PDB file of C-alpha atoms in Angstrom:
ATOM      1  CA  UNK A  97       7.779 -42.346  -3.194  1.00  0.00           C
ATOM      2  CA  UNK A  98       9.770 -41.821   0.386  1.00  0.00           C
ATOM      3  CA  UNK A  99      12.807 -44.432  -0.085  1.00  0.00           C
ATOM      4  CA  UNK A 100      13.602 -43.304   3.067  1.00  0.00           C
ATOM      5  CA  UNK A 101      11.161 -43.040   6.127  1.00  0.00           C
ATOM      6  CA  UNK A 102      11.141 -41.967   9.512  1.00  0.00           C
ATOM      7  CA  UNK A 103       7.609 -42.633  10.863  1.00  0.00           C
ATOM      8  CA  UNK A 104       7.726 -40.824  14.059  1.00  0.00           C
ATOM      9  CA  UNK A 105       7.765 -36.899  13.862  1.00  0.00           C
ATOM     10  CA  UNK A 106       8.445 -36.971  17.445  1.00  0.00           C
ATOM     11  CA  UNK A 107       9.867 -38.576  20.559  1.00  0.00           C
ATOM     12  CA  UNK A 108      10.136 -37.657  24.087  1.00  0.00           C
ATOM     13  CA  UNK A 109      12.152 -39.217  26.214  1.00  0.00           C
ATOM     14  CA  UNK A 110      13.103 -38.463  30.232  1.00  0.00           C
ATOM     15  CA  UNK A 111      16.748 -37.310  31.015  1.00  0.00           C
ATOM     16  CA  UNK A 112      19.009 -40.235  31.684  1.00  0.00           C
ATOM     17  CA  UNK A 113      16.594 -43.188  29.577  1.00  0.00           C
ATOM     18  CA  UNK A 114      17.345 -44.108  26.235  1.00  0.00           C
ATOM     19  CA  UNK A 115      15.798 -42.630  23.262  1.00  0.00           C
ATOM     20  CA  UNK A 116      15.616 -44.827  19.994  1.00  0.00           C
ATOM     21  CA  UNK A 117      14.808 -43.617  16.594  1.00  0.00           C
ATOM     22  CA  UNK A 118      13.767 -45.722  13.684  1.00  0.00           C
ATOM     23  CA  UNK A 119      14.461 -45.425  10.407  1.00  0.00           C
ATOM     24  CA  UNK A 120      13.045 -47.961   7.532  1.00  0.00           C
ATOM     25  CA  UNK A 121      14.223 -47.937   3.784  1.00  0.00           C
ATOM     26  CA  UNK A 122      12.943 -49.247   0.581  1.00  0.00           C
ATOM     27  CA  UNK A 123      15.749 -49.919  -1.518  1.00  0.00           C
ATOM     28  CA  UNK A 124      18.007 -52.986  -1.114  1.00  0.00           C
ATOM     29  CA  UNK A 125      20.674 -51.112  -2.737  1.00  0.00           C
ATOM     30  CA  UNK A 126      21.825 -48.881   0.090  1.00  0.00           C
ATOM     31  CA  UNK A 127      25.271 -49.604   1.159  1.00  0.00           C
ATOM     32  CA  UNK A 128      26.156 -46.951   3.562  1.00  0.00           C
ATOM     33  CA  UNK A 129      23.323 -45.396   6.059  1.00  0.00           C
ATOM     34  CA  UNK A 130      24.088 -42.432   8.372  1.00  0.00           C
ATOM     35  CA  UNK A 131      22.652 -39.912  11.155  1.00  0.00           C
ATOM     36  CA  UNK A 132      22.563 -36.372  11.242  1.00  0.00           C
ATOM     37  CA  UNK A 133      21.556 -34.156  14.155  1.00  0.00           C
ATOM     38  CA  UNK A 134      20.071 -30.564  13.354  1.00  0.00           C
ATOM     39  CA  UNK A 135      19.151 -28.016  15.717  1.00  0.00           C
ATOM     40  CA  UNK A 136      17.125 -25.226  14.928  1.00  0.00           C
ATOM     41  CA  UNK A 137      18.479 -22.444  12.236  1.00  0.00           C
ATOM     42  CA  UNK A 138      21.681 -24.331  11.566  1.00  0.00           C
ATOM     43  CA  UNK A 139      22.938 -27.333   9.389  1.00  0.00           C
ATOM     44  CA  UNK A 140      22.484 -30.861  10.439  1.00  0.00           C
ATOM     45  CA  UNK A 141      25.766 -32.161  11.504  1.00  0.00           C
ATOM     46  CA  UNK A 142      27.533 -35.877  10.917  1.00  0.00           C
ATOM     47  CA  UNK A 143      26.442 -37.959  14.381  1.00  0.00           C
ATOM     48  CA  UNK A 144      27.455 -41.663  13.370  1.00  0.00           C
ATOM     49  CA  UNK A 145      27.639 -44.512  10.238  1.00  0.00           C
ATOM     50  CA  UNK A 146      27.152 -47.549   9.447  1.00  0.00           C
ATOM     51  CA  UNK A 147      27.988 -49.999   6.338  1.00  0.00           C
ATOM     52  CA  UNK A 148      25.871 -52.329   4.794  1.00  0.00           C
ATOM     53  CA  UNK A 149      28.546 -55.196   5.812  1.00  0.00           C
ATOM     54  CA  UNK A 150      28.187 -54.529   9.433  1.00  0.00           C
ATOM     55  CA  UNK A 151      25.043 -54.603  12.042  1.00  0.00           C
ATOM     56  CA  UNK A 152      26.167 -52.498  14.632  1.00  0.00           C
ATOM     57  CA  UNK A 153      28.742 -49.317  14.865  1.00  0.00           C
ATOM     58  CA  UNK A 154      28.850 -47.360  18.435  1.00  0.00           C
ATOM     59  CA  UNK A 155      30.722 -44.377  19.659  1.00  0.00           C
ATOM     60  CA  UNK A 156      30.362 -43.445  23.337  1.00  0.00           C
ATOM     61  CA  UNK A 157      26.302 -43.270  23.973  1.00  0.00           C
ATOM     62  CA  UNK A 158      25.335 -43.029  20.443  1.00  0.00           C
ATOM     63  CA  UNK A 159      24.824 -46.888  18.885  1.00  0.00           C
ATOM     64  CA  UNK A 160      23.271 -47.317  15.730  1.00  0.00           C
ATOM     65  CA  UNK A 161      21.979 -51.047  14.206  1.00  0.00           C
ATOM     66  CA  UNK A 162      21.265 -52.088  10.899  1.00  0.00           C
ATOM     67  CA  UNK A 163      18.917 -54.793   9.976  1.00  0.00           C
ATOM     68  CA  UNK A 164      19.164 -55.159   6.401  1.00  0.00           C
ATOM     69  CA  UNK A 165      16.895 -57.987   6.402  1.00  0.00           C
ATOM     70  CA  UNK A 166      14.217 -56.194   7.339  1.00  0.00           C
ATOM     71  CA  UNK A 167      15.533 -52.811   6.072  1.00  0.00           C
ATOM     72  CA  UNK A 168      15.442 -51.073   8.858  1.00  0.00           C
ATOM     73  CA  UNK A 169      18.038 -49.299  11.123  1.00  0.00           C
ATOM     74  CA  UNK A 170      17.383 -47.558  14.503  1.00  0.00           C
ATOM     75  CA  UNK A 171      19.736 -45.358  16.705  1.00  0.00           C
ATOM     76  CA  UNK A 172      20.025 -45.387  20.157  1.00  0.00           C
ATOM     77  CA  UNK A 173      20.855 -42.895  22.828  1.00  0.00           C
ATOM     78  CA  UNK A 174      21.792 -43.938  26.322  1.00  0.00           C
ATOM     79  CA  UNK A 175      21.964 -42.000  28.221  1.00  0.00           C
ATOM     80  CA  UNK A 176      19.622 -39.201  26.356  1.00  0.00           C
ATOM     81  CA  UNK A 177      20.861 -35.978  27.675  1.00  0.00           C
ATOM     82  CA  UNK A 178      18.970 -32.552  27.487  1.00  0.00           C
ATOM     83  CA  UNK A 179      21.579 -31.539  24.856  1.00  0.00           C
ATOM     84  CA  UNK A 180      20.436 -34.496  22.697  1.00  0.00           C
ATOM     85  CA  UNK A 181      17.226 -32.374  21.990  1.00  0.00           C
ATOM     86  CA  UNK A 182      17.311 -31.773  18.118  1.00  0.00           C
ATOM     87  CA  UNK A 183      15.805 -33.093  15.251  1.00  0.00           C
ATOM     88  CA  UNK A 184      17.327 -36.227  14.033  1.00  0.00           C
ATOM     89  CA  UNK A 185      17.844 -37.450  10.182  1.00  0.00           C
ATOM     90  CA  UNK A 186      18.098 -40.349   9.014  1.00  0.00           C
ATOM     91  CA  UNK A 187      20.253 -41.018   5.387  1.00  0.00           C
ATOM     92  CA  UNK A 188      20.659 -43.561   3.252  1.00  0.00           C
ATOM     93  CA  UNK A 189      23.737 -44.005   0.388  1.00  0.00           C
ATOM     94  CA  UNK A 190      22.887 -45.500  -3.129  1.00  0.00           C
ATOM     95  CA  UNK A 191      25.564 -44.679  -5.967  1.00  0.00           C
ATOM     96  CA  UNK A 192      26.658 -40.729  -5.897  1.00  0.00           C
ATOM     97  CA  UNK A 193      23.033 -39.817  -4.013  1.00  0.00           C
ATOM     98  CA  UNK A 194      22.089 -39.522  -0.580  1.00  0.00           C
ATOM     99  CA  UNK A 195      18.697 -39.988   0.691  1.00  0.00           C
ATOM    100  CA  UNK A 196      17.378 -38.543   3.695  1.00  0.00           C
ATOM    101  CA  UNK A 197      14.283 -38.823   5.771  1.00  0.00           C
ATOM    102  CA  UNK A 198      12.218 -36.737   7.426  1.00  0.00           C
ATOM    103  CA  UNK A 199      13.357 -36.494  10.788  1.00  0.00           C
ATOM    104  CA  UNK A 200      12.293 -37.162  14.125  1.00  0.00           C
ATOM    105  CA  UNK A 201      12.152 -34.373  16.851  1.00  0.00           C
ATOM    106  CA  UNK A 202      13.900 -35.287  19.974  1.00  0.00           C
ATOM    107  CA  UNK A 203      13.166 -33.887  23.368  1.00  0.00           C
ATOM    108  CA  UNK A 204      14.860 -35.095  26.343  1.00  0.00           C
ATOM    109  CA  UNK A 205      13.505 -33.578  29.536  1.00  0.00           C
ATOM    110  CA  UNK A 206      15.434 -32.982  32.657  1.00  0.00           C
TER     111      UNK A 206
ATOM    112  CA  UNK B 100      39.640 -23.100  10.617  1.00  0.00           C
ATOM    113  CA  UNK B 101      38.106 -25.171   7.913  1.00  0.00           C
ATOM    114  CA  UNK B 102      33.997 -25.503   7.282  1.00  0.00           C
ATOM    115  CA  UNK B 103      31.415 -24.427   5.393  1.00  0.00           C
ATOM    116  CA  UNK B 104      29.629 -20.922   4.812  1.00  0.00           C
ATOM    117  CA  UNK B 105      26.590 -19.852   3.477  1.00  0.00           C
ATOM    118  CA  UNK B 106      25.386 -15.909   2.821  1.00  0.00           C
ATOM    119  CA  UNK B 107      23.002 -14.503   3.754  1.00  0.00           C
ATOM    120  CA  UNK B 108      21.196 -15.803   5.830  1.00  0.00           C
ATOM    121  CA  UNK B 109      17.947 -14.678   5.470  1.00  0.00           C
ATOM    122  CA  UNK B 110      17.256 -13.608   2.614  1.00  0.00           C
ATOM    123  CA  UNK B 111      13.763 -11.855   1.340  1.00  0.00           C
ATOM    124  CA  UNK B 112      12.947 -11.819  -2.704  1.00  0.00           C
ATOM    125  CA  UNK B 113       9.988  -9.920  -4.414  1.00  0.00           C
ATOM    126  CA  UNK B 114       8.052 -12.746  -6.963  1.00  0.00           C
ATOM    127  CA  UNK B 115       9.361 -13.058 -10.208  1.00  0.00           C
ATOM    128  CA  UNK B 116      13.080 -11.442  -8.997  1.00  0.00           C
ATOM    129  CA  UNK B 117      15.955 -14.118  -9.419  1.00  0.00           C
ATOM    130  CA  UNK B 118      18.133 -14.302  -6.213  1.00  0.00           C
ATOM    131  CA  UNK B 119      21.605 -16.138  -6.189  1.00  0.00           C
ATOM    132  CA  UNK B 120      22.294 -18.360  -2.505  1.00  0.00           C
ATOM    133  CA  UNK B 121      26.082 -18.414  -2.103  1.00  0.00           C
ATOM    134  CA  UNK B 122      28.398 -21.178  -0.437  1.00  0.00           C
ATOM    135  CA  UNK B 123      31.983 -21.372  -0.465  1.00  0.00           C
ATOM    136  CA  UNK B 124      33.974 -23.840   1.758  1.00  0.00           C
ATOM    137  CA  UNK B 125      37.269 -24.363   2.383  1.00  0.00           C
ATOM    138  CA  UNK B 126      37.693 -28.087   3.551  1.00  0.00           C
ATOM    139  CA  UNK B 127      39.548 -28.808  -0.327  1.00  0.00           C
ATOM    140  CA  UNK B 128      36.020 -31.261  -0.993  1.00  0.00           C
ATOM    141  CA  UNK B 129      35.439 -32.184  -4.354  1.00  0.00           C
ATOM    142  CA  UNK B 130      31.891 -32.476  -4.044  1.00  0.00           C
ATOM    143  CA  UNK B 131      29.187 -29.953  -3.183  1.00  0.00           C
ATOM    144  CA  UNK B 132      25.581 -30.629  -2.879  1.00  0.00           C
ATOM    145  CA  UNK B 133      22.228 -27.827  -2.331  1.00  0.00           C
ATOM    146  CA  UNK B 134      18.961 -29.096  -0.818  1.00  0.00           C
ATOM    147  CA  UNK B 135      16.218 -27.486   0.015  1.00  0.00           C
ATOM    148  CA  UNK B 136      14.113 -28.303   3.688  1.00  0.00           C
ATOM    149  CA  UNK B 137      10.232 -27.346   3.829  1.00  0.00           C
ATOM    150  CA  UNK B 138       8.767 -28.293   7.488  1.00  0.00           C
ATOM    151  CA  UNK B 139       7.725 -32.145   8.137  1.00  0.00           C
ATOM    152  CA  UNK B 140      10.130 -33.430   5.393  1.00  0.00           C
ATOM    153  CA  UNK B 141      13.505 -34.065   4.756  1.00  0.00           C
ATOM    154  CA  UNK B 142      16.001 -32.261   3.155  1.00  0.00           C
ATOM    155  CA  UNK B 143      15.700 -32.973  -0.788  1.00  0.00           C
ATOM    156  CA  UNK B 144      18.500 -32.692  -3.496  1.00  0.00           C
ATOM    157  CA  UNK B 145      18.191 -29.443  -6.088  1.00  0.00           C
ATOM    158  CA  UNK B 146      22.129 -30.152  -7.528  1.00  0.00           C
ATOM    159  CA  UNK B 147      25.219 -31.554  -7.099  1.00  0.00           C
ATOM    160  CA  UNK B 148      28.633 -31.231  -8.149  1.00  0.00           C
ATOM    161  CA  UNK B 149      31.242 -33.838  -7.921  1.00  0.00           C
ATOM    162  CA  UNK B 150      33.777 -31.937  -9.782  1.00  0.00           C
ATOM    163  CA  UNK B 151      34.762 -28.303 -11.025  1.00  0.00           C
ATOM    164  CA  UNK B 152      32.864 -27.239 -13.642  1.00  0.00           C
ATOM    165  CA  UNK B 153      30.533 -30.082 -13.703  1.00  0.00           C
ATOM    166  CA  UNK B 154      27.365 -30.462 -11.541  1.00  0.00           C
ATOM    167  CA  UNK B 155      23.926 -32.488 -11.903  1.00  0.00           C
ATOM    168  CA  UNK B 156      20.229 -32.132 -10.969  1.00  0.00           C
ATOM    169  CA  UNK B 157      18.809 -33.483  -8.437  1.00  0.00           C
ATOM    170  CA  UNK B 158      15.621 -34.465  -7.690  1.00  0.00           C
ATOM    171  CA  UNK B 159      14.121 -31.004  -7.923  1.00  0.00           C
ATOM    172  CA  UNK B 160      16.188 -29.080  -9.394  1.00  0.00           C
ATOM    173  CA  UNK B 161      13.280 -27.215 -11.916  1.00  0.00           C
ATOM    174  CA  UNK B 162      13.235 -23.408 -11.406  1.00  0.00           C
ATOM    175  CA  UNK B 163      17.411 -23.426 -10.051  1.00  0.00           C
ATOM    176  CA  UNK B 164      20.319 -22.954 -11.527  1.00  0.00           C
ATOM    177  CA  UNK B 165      23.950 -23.662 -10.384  1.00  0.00           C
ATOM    178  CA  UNK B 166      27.454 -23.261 -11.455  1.00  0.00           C
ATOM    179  CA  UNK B 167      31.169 -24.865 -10.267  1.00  0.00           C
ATOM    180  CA  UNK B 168      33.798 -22.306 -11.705  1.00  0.00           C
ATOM    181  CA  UNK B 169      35.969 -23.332  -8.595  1.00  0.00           C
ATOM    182  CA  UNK B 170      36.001 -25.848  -6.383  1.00  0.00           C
ATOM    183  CA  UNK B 171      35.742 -23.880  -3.212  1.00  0.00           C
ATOM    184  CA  UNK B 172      32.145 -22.110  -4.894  1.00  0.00           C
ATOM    185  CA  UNK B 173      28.552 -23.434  -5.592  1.00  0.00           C
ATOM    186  CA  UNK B 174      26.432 -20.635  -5.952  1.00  0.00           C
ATOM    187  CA  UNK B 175      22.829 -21.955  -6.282  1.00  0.00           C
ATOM    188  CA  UNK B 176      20.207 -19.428  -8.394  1.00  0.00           C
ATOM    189  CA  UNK B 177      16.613 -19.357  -7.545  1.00  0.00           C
ATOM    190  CA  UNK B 178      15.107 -18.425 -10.566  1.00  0.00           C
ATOM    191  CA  UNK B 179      11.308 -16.588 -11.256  1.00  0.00           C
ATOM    192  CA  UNK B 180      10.327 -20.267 -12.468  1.00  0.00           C
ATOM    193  CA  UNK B 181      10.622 -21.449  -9.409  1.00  0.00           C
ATOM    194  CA  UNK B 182       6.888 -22.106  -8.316  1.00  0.00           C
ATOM    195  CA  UNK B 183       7.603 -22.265  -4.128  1.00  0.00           C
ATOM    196  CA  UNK B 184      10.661 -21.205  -3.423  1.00  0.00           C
ATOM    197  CA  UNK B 185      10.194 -20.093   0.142  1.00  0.00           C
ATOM    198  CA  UNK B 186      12.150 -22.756   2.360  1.00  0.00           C
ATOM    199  CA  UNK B 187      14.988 -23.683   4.179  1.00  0.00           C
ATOM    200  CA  UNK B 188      18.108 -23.990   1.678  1.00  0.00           C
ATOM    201  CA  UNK B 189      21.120 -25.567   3.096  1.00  0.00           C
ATOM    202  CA  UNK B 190      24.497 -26.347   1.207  1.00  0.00           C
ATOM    203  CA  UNK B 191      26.789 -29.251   1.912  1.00  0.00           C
ATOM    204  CA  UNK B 192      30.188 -30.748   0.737  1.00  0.00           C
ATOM    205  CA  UNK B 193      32.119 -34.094   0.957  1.00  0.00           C
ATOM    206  CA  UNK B 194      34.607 -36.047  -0.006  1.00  0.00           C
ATOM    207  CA  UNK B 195      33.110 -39.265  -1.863  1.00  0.00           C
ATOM    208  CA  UNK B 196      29.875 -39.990  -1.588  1.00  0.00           C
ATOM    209  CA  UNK B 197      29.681 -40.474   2.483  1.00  0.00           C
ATOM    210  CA  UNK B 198      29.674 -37.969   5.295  1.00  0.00           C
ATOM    211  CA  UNK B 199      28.574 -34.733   4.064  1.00  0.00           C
ATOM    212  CA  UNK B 200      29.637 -31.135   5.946  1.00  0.00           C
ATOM    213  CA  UNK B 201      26.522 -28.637   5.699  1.00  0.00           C
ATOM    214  CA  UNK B 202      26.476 -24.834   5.753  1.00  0.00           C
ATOM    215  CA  UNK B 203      24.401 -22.913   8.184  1.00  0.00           C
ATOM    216  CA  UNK B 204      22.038 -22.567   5.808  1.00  0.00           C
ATOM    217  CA  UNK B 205      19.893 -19.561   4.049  1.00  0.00           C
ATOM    218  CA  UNK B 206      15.779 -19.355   4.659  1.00  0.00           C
ATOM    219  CA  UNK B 207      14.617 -17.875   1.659  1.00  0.00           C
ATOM    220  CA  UNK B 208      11.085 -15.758   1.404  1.00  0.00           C
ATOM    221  CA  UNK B 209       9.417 -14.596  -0.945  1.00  0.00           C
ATOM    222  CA  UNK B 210       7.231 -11.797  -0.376  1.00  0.00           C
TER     223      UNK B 210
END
């Protein structure tokens, strides 16, 4: 049972556009969602958060919104750079565990 | 500078041979975490330890082993019960239950 889904394995967006990635979750009792960025062979590293008591949190061209409503959150990329190419996680935070998605691969061509 | 390190890693283990993943960081977090990544999923919780010399299972934690003698360690075992234990194991820390620091991480096969 995936409490925390990313539905698209894949995304490719051109150089300069924005990229968004979804993320849906099943359990009301998240409070704290994140993103992670992984590239290949290494650990995925912190990109951006967002509490349950806000719907929006941005830092320079990364924004990501929450919908709790509908459970869903989404992060957007504007504008998507080459570097931005990675695989993306999604996480969610209930109690002392963190769940995290699948991922969605990124590529941003020049 | 402070961060995260795992050892080795790659690492290659004969079936039914126990092999022991190492991580030690020095960022002074109080909790460490291990998951394990197999392609097309997400990265899944084996353990976790929130304090020294205490540590829980995860959500698949059959066929591992961990221990927390000090807080800088978490040394995760993967033991000859472990049905498929060739994957992608990565080690993270935090302080509280938020942003979590991960390791380079170790890809494990078994030959």
């Amino acid at each position: 049972d995936q409490q925390v889904k990313q539905n698209s394995p894949s995304l490719s967006v051109q150089e300069g556009r924005i990229s968004i990635l979804n993320c849906d979750y099943t359990n009301s009792m998240f409070d704290y969602f994140l993103w992670y960025k992984k590239y290949p062979a290494e650990g995925p590293t912190f990109l951006i958060s967002i509490s349950s008591i806000k719907d929006k949190n941005e830092d320079g061209r990364f924004t990501v919104f929450l919908n709790k409503s509908a459970k869903h959150l989404s992060l957007h990329i504007v504008p998507s750079q080459p570097g931005d190419s990675a695989v993306y996680f999604c996480a969610a935070v209930g109690g002392f565990k963190t769940i995290f998605g699948a991922g969605t691969r990124l590529f941003v061509k020049a | 500078d402070g961060g995260i390190t795992q050892s080795p890693k790659y690492l290659f283990r004969k079936e039914g041979q126990n092999v022991t993943l190492s991580c030690e960081q020095n960022l002074n977090h109080d909790a460490m975490y291990w998951y394990r990544q197999d392609p097309g999923q997400g990265l899944r919780l084996i353990y976790y330890s929130q304090i020294v010399n205490d540590f829980q299972k995860g959500d698949i934690a059959e066929g591992y082993s961990v221990s927390r003698e000090k807080k800088e360690s978490f040394p995760l075992t993967v033991t000859s019960a472990q049905k498929n234990p060739t994957a992608f194991y990565l080690c993270a820390s935090s302080i509280g239950v938020n942003e979590q620091f991960f390791g380079p991480g170790t890809r494990l096969t078994v030959l």
